[in-house]
Tab-separated table of C-alpha atoms and ligand atoms in Angstrom:
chain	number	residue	atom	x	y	z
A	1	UNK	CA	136.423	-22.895	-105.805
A	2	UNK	CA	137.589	-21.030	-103.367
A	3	UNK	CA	141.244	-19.128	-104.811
A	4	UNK	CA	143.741	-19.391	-101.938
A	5	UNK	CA	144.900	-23.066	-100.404
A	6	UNK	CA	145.898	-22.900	-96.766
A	7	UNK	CA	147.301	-25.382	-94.514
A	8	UNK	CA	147.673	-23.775	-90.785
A	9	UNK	CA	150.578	-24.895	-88.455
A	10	UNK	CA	149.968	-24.447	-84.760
A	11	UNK	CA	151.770	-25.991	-81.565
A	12	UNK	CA	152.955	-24.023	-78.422
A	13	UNK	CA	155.546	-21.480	-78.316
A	14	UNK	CA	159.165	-23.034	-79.485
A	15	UNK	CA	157.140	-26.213	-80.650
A	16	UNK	CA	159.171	-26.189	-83.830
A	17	UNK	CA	156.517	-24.601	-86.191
A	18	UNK	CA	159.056	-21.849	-88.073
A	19	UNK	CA	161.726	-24.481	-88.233
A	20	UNK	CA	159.338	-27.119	-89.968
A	21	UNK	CA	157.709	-23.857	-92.223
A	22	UNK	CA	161.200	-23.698	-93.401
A	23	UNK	CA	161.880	-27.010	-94.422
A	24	UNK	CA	158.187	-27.168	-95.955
A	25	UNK	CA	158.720	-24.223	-98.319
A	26	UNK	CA	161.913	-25.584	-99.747
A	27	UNK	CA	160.710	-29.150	-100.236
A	28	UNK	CA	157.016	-28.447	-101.004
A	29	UNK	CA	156.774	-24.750	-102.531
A	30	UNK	CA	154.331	-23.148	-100.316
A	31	UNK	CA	154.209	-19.517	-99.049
A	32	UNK	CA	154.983	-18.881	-95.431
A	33	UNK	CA	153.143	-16.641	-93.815
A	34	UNK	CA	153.944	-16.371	-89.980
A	35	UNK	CA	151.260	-14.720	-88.431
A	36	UNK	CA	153.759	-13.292	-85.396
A	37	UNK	CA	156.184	-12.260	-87.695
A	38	UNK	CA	153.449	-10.100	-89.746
A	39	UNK	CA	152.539	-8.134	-86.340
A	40	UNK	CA	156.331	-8.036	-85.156
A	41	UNK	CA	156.543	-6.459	-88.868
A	42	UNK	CA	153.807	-3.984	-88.299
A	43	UNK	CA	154.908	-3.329	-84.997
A	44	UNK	CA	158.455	-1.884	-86.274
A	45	UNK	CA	156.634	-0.378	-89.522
A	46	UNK	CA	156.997	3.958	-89.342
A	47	UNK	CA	153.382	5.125	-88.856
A	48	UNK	CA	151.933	2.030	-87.734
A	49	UNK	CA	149.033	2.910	-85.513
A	50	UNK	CA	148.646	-0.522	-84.365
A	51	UNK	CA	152.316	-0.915	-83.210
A	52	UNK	CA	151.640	-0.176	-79.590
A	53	UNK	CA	148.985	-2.135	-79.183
A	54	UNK	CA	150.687	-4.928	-80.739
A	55	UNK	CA	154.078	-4.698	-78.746
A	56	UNK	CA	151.446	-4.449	-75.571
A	57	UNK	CA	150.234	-8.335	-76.665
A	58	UNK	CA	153.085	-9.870	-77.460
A	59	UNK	CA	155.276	-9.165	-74.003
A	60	UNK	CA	151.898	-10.332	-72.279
A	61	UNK	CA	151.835	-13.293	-74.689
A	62	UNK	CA	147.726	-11.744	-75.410
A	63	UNK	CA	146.509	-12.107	-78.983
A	64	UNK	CA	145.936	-9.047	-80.976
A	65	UNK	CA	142.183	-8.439	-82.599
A	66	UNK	CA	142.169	-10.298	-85.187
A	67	UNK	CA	141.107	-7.830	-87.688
A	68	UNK	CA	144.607	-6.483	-87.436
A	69	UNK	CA	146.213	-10.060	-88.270
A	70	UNK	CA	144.046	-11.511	-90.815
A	71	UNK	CA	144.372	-7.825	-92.675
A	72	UNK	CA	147.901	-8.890	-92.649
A	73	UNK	CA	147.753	-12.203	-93.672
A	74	UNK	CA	145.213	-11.682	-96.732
A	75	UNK	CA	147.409	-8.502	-97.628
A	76	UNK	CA	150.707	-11.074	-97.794
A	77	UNK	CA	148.573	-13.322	-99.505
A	78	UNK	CA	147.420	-10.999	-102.459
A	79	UNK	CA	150.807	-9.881	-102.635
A	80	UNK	CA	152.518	-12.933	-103.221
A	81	UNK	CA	150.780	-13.825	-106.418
A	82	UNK	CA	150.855	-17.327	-105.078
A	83	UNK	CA	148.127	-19.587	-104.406
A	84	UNK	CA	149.300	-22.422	-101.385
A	85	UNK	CA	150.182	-21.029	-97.894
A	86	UNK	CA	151.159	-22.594	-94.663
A	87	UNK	CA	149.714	-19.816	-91.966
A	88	UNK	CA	151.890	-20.182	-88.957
A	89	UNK	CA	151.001	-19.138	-85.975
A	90	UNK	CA	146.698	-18.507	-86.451
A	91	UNK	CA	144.636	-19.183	-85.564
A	92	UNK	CA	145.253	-18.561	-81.920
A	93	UNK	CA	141.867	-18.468	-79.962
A	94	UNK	CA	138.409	-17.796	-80.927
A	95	UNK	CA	138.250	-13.980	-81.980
A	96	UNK	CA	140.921	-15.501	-84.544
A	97	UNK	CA	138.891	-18.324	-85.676
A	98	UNK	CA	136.066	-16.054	-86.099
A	99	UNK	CA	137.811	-13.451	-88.168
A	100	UNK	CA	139.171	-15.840	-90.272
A	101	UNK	CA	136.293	-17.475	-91.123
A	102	UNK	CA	134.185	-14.035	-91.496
A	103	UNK	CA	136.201	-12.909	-93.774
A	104	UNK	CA	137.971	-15.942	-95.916
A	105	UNK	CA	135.227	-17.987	-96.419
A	106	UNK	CA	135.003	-18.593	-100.216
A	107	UNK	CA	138.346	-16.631	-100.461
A	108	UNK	CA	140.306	-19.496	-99.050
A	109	UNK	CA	140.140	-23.037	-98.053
A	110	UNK	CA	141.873	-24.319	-94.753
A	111	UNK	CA	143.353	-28.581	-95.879
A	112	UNK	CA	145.295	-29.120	-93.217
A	113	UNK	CA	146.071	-28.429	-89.740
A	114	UNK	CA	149.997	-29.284	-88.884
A	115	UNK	CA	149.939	-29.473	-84.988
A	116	UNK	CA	153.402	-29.846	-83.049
A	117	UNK	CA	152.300	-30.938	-79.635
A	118	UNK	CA	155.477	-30.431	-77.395
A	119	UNK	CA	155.392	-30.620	-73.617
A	120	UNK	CA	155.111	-27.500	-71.297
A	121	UNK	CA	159.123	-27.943	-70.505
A	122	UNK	CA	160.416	-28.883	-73.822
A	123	UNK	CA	158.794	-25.772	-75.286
A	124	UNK	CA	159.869	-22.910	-72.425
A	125	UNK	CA	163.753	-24.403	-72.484
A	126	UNK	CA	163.693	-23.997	-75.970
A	127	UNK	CA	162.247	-20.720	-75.919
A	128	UNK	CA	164.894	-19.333	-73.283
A	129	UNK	CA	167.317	-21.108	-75.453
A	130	UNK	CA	166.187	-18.781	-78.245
A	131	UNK	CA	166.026	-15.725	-76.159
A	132	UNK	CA	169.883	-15.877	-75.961
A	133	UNK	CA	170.264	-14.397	-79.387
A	134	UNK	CA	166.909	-13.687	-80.586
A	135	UNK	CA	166.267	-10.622	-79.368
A	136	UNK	CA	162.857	-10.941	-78.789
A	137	UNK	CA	160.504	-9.093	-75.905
A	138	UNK	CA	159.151	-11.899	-75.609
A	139	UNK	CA	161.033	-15.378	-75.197
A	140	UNK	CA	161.581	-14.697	-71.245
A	141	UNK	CA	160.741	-16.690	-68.253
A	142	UNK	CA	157.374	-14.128	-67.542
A	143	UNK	CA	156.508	-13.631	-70.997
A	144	UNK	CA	156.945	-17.377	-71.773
A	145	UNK	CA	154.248	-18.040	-68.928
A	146	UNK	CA	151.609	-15.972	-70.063
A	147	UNK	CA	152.167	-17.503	-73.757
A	148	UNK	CA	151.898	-20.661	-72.440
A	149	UNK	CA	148.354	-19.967	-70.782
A	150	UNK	CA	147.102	-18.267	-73.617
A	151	UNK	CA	148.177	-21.698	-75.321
A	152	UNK	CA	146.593	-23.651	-73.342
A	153	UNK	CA	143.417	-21.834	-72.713
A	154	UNK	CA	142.548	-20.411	-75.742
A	155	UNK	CA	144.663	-22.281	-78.765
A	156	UNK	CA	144.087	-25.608	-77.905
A	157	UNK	CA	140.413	-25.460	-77.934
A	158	UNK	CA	140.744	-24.061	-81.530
A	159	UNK	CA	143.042	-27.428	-82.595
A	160	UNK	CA	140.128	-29.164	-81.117
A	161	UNK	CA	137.547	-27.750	-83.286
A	162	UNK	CA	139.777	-28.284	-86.602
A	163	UNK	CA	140.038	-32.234	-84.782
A	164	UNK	CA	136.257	-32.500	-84.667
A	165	UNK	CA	136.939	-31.005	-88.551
A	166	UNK	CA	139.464	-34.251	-89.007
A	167	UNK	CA	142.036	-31.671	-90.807
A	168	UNK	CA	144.705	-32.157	-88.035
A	169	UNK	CA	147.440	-33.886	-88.824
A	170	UNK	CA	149.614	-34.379	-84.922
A	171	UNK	CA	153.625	-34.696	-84.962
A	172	UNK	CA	155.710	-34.973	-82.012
A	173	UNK	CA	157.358	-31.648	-81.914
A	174	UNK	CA	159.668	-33.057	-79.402
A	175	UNK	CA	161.919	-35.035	-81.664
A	176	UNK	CA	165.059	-33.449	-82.946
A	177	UNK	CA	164.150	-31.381	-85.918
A	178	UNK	CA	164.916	-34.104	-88.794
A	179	UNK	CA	162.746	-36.693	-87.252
A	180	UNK	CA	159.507	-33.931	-86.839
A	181	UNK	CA	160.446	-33.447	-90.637
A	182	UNK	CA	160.110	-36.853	-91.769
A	183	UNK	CA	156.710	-37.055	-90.246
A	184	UNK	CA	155.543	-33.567	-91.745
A	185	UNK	CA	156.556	-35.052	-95.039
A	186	UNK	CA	154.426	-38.282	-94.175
A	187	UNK	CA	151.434	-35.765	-93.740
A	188	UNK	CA	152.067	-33.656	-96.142
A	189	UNK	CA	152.382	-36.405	-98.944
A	190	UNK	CA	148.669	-37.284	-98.894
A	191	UNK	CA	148.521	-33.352	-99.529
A	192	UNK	CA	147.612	-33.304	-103.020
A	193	UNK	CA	146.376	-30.157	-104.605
B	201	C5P	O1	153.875	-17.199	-83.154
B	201	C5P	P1	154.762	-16.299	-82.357
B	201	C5P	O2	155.364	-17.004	-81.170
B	201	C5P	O3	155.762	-15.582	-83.180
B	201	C5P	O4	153.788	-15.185	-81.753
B	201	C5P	C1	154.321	-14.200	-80.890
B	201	C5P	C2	153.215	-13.353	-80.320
B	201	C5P	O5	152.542	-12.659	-81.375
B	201	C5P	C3	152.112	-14.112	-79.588
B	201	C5P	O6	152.466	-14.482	-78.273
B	201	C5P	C4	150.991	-13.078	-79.616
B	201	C5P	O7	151.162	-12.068	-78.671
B	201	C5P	C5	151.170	-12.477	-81.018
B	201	C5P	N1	150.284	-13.180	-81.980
B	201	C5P	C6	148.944	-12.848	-81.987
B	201	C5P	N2	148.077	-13.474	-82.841
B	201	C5P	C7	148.523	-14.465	-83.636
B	201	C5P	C8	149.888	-14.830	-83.644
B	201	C5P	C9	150.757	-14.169	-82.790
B	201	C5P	O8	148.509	-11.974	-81.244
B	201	C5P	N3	147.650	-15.102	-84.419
B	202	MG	MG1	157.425	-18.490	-85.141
């Protein structure tokens, strides 16, 4: 039995996957681990050697090696002394998938797959939305392009492969954020661990 339980949450940029994390952990009790929020972490940590590289990847919406972001994740995961996580954010593309598997196999099982599909529009108005107060390098018009084609081209194909798995569980990430709640709950009921 593998020690760690994982369910991954994936969906384009400003699909709605931090603001359904949040409403999972209170009602469910899992660990969030957001796998853009580790690097943006890193990134600002004093002494970092990666936070260069990272910064470099996330204004060109790119995804950083993934030896660098599962390191993170399995570190948050062994810290928290906890044993369910919703991984937000990762995987992103194959080098991801790859990593993860590499190294977590037997270490931690992947349930479920929570996928907010959200249309091309819907997800760059939200994210320029955000940008107004977020202060992030990266929710702007160029950036958001790039993040989008790294979406498309190299995420979905990964949501595919946990498809062909049958762990993906698909919401419409374009309802207001109450209604994409009431369906993660749906999913996440038949979640029994
Ligand atoms: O998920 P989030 O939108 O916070 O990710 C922001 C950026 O962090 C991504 O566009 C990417 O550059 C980087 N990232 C990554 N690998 C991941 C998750 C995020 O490189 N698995
Ligand atoms: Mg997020």
């Amino acid at each position: 039995m593998a020690k760690y339980n994982v369910v991954f949450v994936l969906g384009g940029p400003g699909a709605g996957k931090g603001t359904q994390c949040e409403n999972i952990v209170r009602d469910f009790g899992f660990v969030h681990l957001s796998a853009g929020d580790l690097l943006r972490e890193e990134r600002q940590r004093p002494g970092s050697k990666y936070g260069e590289e990272i910064e470099g990847h996330i204004k060109n919406g790119s995804i950083v090696p993934v030896q660098i972001t599962c390191s993170l994740l399995r570190r948050a995961m062994e810290q928290s002394g906890k044993d369910r996580f919703l991984i937000d954010g990762f995987p992103r593309n194959k080098d991801n998938l790859d990593g993860w598997n590499d190294a977590m196999t037997g270490v931690a099982d992947v349930k479920m797959v929570l996928f907010f599909n959200c249309s091309e529009q819907v997800c760059i108005d939200r994210c320029l939305d955000r940008g107004k107060t977020s202060g992030r390098s990266d929710d702007n018009l160029e950036s958001l392009k790039k993040r989008i084609h790294t979406y498309t081209s190299s995420t979905m194909p990964i949501i595919d492969h946990y498809r062909a798995l049958n762990l993906v569980q698909e919401m419409n990430g374009e309802k207001t954020p109450d209604e994409v709640f009431a369906d993660v709950k749906k999913a996440l009921d038949s979640f029994k661990l």
